[in-house]
Amino acid sequence: EAGVAQSPRYKIIEKRQSVAFWCNPISGHATLYWYQQILGQGPKLLIQFQNNGVVDDSQLPKDRFSAERLKGVDSTLKIQPAKLEDSAVYLCASSSYRGLAYEQYFGPGTRLTVT
Amino acid sequence: SQQGEEDPQALSIQEGENATMNCSYKTSINNLQWYRQNSGRGLVHLILIRSNEREKHSGRLRVTLDTSKKSSSLLITASRAADTASYFCATDTGRRALTFGSGTRLQVQP
């Protein structure tokens, strides 16, 4: 089966500019996640969708970050305006709940550099 | 905040040796998972161990879980250069989103 697709793979912008990332999860996966991974750290959850709805966005900086998942499939994550500390890899993942446990499938990520 | 913390932060071994990584966490979990991340790539799921399991094997991987100590270990036997990567533990506390540790960077010298 096709994996999680993300684009672009790399993006360089200046601070205060805006940027958008796109994710296409594995077909049939109801749950979609966006993570932020700063260099040398583990991924940190930004937002979790279950179909169209938001399950958890408690760690999303809502003054500058927004995300949507139209029709319960593709998702976009936007940053406006960007700050230097937003430089990171943005990972999208999807999962299909299996019984009492699940595993997540990750895309290759988008490496964002804010100058 | 980070739920899991891996130890050591970095590990360098020779090909053929075993590599052991440890993970400690803070709250009760439903399961604990280990992921691998090659440089510049996304994470790949390796193995999942449920809270009622103590040990699990998958190929050259062996995972143990001690819920009383809130710790887990990942053992990679007979390491290969291709095992060079960062390894993360991730805990599922029932909120259905995983919380990742800071990772162990493993370097396997050929």
Tab-separated table of C-alpha atoms in Angstrom:
chain	number	residue	atom	x	y	z
A	1	GLU	CA	0.000	0.000	0.000
A	2	ALA	CA	1.117	3.583	-0.576
A	3	GLY	CA	2.616	5.336	2.410
A	4	VAL	CA	1.941	8.740	3.904
A	5	ALA	CA	2.783	11.463	1.406
A	6	GLN	CA	3.983	14.929	2.351
A	7	SER	CA	4.980	17.978	0.387
A	8	PRO	CA	7.079	19.947	0.041
A	9	ARG	CA	10.104	18.063	1.406
A	10	TYR	CA	12.063	21.225	2.084
A	11	LYS	CA	11.091	24.858	2.559
A	12	ILE	CA	13.128	27.936	3.379
A	13	ILE	CA	11.312	31.139	4.296
A	14	GLU	CA	12.055	34.381	6.068
A	15	LYS	CA	10.567	35.153	9.463
A	16	ARG	CA	7.118	36.690	9.366
A	17	GLN	CA	6.321	34.932	6.079
A	18	SER	CA	3.657	32.243	5.835
A	19	VAL	CA	4.025	28.616	4.803
A	20	ALA	CA	1.755	25.631	4.250
A	21	PHE	CA	2.425	21.908	4.353
A	22	TRP	CA	0.321	19.181	2.806
A	23	CYS	CA	-0.261	15.587	3.891
A	24	ASN	CA	-2.058	12.664	2.284
A	25	PRO	CA	-2.499	9.779	4.745
A	26	ILE	CA	-2.705	6.083	4.013
A	27	SER	CA	-6.022	5.239	2.407
A	28	GLY	CA	-8.630	4.275	4.978
A	29	HIS	CA	-6.768	5.661	7.989
A	30	ALA	CA	-9.211	7.705	10.017
A	31	THR	CA	-6.690	9.307	12.347
A	32	LEU	CA	-4.151	11.869	11.181
A	33	TYR	CA	-1.447	13.578	13.238
A	34	TRP	CA	0.890	16.503	12.753
A	35	TYR	CA	4.107	16.498	14.762
A	36	GLN	CA	6.887	19.045	15.106
A	37	GLN	CA	10.400	17.649	15.498
A	38	ILE	CA	13.100	20.090	16.479
A	39	LEU	CA	16.660	18.977	15.747
A	40	GLY	CA	17.912	16.551	18.391
A	41	GLN	CA	14.488	16.019	19.956
A	42	GLY	CA	11.644	13.597	19.598
A	43	PRO	CA	8.456	14.467	17.721
A	44	LYS	CA	5.948	16.604	19.586
A	45	LEU	CA	2.271	16.344	18.744
A	46	LEU	CA	0.740	19.518	17.341
A	47	ILE	CA	-2.711	18.297	16.372
A	48	GLN	CA	-4.672	15.074	15.986
A	49	PHE	CA	-7.676	14.577	13.701
A	50	GLN	CA	-10.221	11.788	13.782
A	51	ASN	CA	-11.879	11.924	10.361
A	52	ASN	CA	-12.832	15.612	10.003
A	53	GLY	CA	-12.808	16.467	13.673
A	54	VAL	CA	-10.039	17.692	15.943
A	55	VAL	CA	-9.290	15.308	18.829
A	56	ASP	CA	-6.365	17.139	20.406
A	57	ASP	CA	-4.840	20.504	19.544
A	58	SER	CA	-3.698	21.436	23.035
A	59	GLN	CA	-0.067	21.920	21.947
A	60	LEU	CA	-0.801	23.825	18.753
A	61	PRO	CA	0.263	27.495	18.965
A	62	LYS	CA	-3.057	28.723	17.704
A	63	ASP	CA	-1.983	32.335	17.354
A	64	ARG	CA	0.167	31.340	14.373
A	65	PHE	CA	-0.529	27.706	13.492
A	66	SER	CA	-3.676	26.354	11.895
A	67	ALA	CA	-4.603	22.996	10.434
A	68	GLU	CA	-7.526	21.512	8.624
A	69	ARG	CA	-8.554	18.154	7.278
A	70	LEU	CA	-11.175	18.534	4.619
A	71	LYS	CA	-13.373	15.537	3.790
A	72	GLY	CA	-11.489	13.448	6.324
A	73	VAL	CA	-8.585	12.693	3.954
A	74	ASP	CA	-5.874	15.224	3.084
A	75	SER	CA	-4.673	17.763	5.594
A	76	THR	CA	-2.835	21.062	5.510
A	77	LEU	CA	-0.823	22.714	8.264
A	78	LYS	CA	-0.187	26.448	8.014
A	79	ILE	CA	2.136	28.777	9.876
A	80	GLN	CA	1.480	32.515	9.695
A	81	PRO	CA	3.617	34.404	10.536
A	82	ALA	CA	6.650	32.165	10.964
A	83	LYS	CA	9.230	32.690	13.689
A	84	LEU	CA	12.845	31.539	13.844
A	85	GLU	CA	11.952	28.924	16.461
A	86	ASP	CA	9.563	27.255	14.005
A	87	SER	CA	12.573	25.806	12.187
A	88	ALA	CA	11.970	22.072	12.469
A	89	VAL	CA	10.811	19.001	10.618
A	90	TYR	CA	7.034	18.726	10.380
A	91	LEU	CA	5.908	15.121	10.319
A	92	CYS	CA	2.523	13.831	9.319
A	93	ALA	CA	1.363	10.414	10.483
A	94	SER	CA	-1.768	8.340	10.173
A	95	SER	CA	-3.109	5.343	11.983
A	96	SER	CA	-5.852	2.786	11.832
A	97	TYR	CA	-7.105	1.655	15.199
A	98	ARG	CA	-6.558	-2.064	15.667
A	99	GLY	CA	-8.166	-3.528	18.718
A	100	LEU	CA	-6.611	-2.160	21.867
A	101	ALA	CA	-3.444	-0.866	20.281
A	102	TYR	CA	-2.307	0.882	17.171
A	103	GLU	CA	0.828	1.934	15.353
A	104	GLN	CA	1.429	5.101	13.436
A	105	TYR	CA	2.753	5.401	9.896
A	106	PHE	CA	4.876	8.457	9.241
A	107	GLY	CA	5.537	10.448	6.120
A	108	PRO	CA	9.059	11.624	5.211
A	109	GLY	CA	8.477	15.046	6.750
A	110	THR	CA	8.931	18.630	5.613
A	111	ARG	CA	12.099	20.330	6.764
A	112	LEU	CA	11.363	24.011	7.419
A	113	THR	CA	14.118	26.573	7.811
A	114	VAL	CA	13.123	30.052	8.945
A	115	THR	CA	15.804	32.703	8.413
B	1	SER	CA	6.428	17.624	27.901
B	2	GLN	CA	8.372	14.463	27.135
B	3	GLN	CA	6.799	11.353	28.613
B	4	GLY	CA	9.632	9.011	27.698
B	5	GLU	CA	13.316	9.625	28.136
B	6	GLU	CA	15.866	7.432	26.412
B	7	ASP	CA	19.240	6.503	27.758
B	8	PRO	CA	21.925	6.793	26.521
B	9	GLN	CA	21.493	9.815	24.281
B	10	ALA	CA	24.162	8.453	21.949
B	11	LEU	CA	25.709	5.030	21.484
B	12	SER	CA	28.567	3.916	19.239
B	13	ILE	CA	29.339	0.219	18.741
B	14	GLN	CA	31.086	-2.093	16.319
B	15	GLU	CA	29.222	-4.174	13.781
B	16	GLY	CA	28.224	-7.514	15.285
B	17	GLU	CA	27.902	-6.182	18.829
B	18	ASN	CA	24.614	-5.834	20.666
B	19	ALA	CA	23.038	-2.449	21.320
B	20	THR	CA	20.841	-1.748	24.326
B	21	MET	CA	18.712	1.357	24.728
B	22	ASN	CA	16.568	2.209	27.712
B	23	CYS	CA	13.421	4.242	28.073
B	24	SER	CA	11.811	5.596	31.216
B	25	TYR	CA	8.360	7.127	31.417
B	26	LYS	CA	6.234	8.847	34.009
B	27	THR	CA	2.575	7.830	33.842
B	28	SER	CA	0.573	4.649	33.355
B	29	ILE	CA	0.476	3.387	29.804
B	30	ASN	CA	-1.613	1.137	27.577
B	31	ASN	CA	1.366	0.209	25.438
B	32	LEU	CA	4.862	1.323	24.577
B	33	GLN	CA	6.279	1.429	21.076
B	34	TRP	CA	9.735	1.770	19.575
B	35	TYR	CA	10.419	3.640	16.354
B	36	ARG	CA	13.504	4.079	14.205
B	37	GLN	CA	14.388	7.232	12.276
B	38	ASN	CA	17.087	7.271	9.670
B	39	SER	CA	18.710	10.629	8.988
B	40	GLY	CA	16.398	12.877	7.003
B	41	ARG	CA	13.554	10.384	7.011
B	42	GLY	CA	10.281	9.791	8.791
B	43	LEU	CA	9.858	7.376	11.679
B	44	VAL	CA	9.335	3.670	11.133
B	45	HIS	CA	7.453	1.524	13.636
B	46	LEU	CA	9.574	-1.335	15.013
B	47	ILE	CA	7.672	-3.051	17.778
B	48	LEU	CA	4.789	-2.562	20.213
B	49	ILE	CA	4.556	-4.053	23.689
B	50	ARG	CA	1.348	-3.932	25.691
B	51	SER	CA	1.242	-3.049	29.373
B	52	ASN	CA	0.420	-6.647	30.333
B	53	GLU	CA	3.420	-8.037	28.431
B	54	ARG	CA	6.927	-8.287	29.835
B	55	GLU	CA	8.978	-9.238	26.800
B	56	LYS	CA	8.573	-9.328	23.056
B	57	HIS	CA	10.780	-10.393	20.168
B	58	SER	CA	10.849	-9.441	16.513
B	59	GLY	CA	13.770	-10.681	14.450
B	60	ARG	CA	16.926	-9.202	15.990
B	61	LEU	CA	14.902	-6.971	18.300
B	62	ARG	CA	14.024	-7.761	21.885
B	63	VAL	CA	11.913	-5.406	23.966
B	64	THR	CA	11.254	-5.651	27.670
B	65	LEU	CA	8.773	-3.713	29.753
B	66	ASP	CA	8.741	-3.242	33.525
B	67	THR	CA	5.615	-1.332	34.462
B	68	SER	CA	6.554	-1.277	38.151
B	69	LYS	CA	9.705	0.668	37.280
B	70	LYS	CA	8.070	2.477	34.360
B	71	SER	CA	10.886	1.475	32.071
B	72	SER	CA	11.531	-0.390	28.852
B	73	SER	CA	14.592	-1.542	27.001
B	74	LEU	CA	15.291	-2.252	23.346
B	75	LEU	CA	18.020	-4.727	22.494
B	76	ILE	CA	19.335	-5.030	18.951
B	77	THR	CA	21.437	-8.162	18.559
B	78	ALA	CA	24.235	-8.671	16.039
B	79	SER	CA	24.085	-5.044	14.914
B	80	ARG	CA	24.733	-4.003	11.330
B	81	ALA	CA	25.870	-0.730	9.809
B	82	ALA	CA	22.335	-0.353	8.440
B	83	ASP	CA	21.041	-0.164	12.027
B	84	THR	CA	22.636	3.277	12.332
B	85	ALA	CA	19.714	5.570	13.158
B	86	SER	CA	17.914	7.315	15.990
B	87	TYR	CA	15.629	5.178	18.104
B	88	PHE	CA	12.623	6.584	19.953
B	89	CYS	CA	10.309	5.100	22.508
B	90	ALA	CA	6.726	6.302	22.457
B	91	THR	CA	4.039	5.778	25.054
B	92	ASP	CA	0.323	5.374	24.563
B	93	THR	CA	-1.551	6.547	27.640
B	94	GLY	CA	-4.993	6.001	26.166
B	95	ARG	CA	-5.363	9.426	24.614
B	96	ARG	CA	-4.601	7.716	21.263
B	97	ALA	CA	-1.747	10.123	20.515
B	98	LEU	CA	1.751	8.942	21.254
B	99	THR	CA	4.241	10.835	23.385
B	100	PHE	CA	7.810	10.420	22.188
B	101	GLY	CA	11.066	10.510	24.080
B	102	SER	CA	14.128	12.420	22.995
B	103	GLY	CA	15.768	9.422	21.313
B	104	THR	CA	19.008	7.468	21.299
B	105	ARG	CA	21.365	8.053	18.376
B	106	LEU	CA	22.978	4.744	17.482
B	107	GLN	CA	26.118	4.593	15.347
B	108	VAL	CA	27.232	1.145	14.182
B	109	GLN	CA	30.806	1.167	12.914
B	110	PRO	CA	31.517	-1.290	10.062
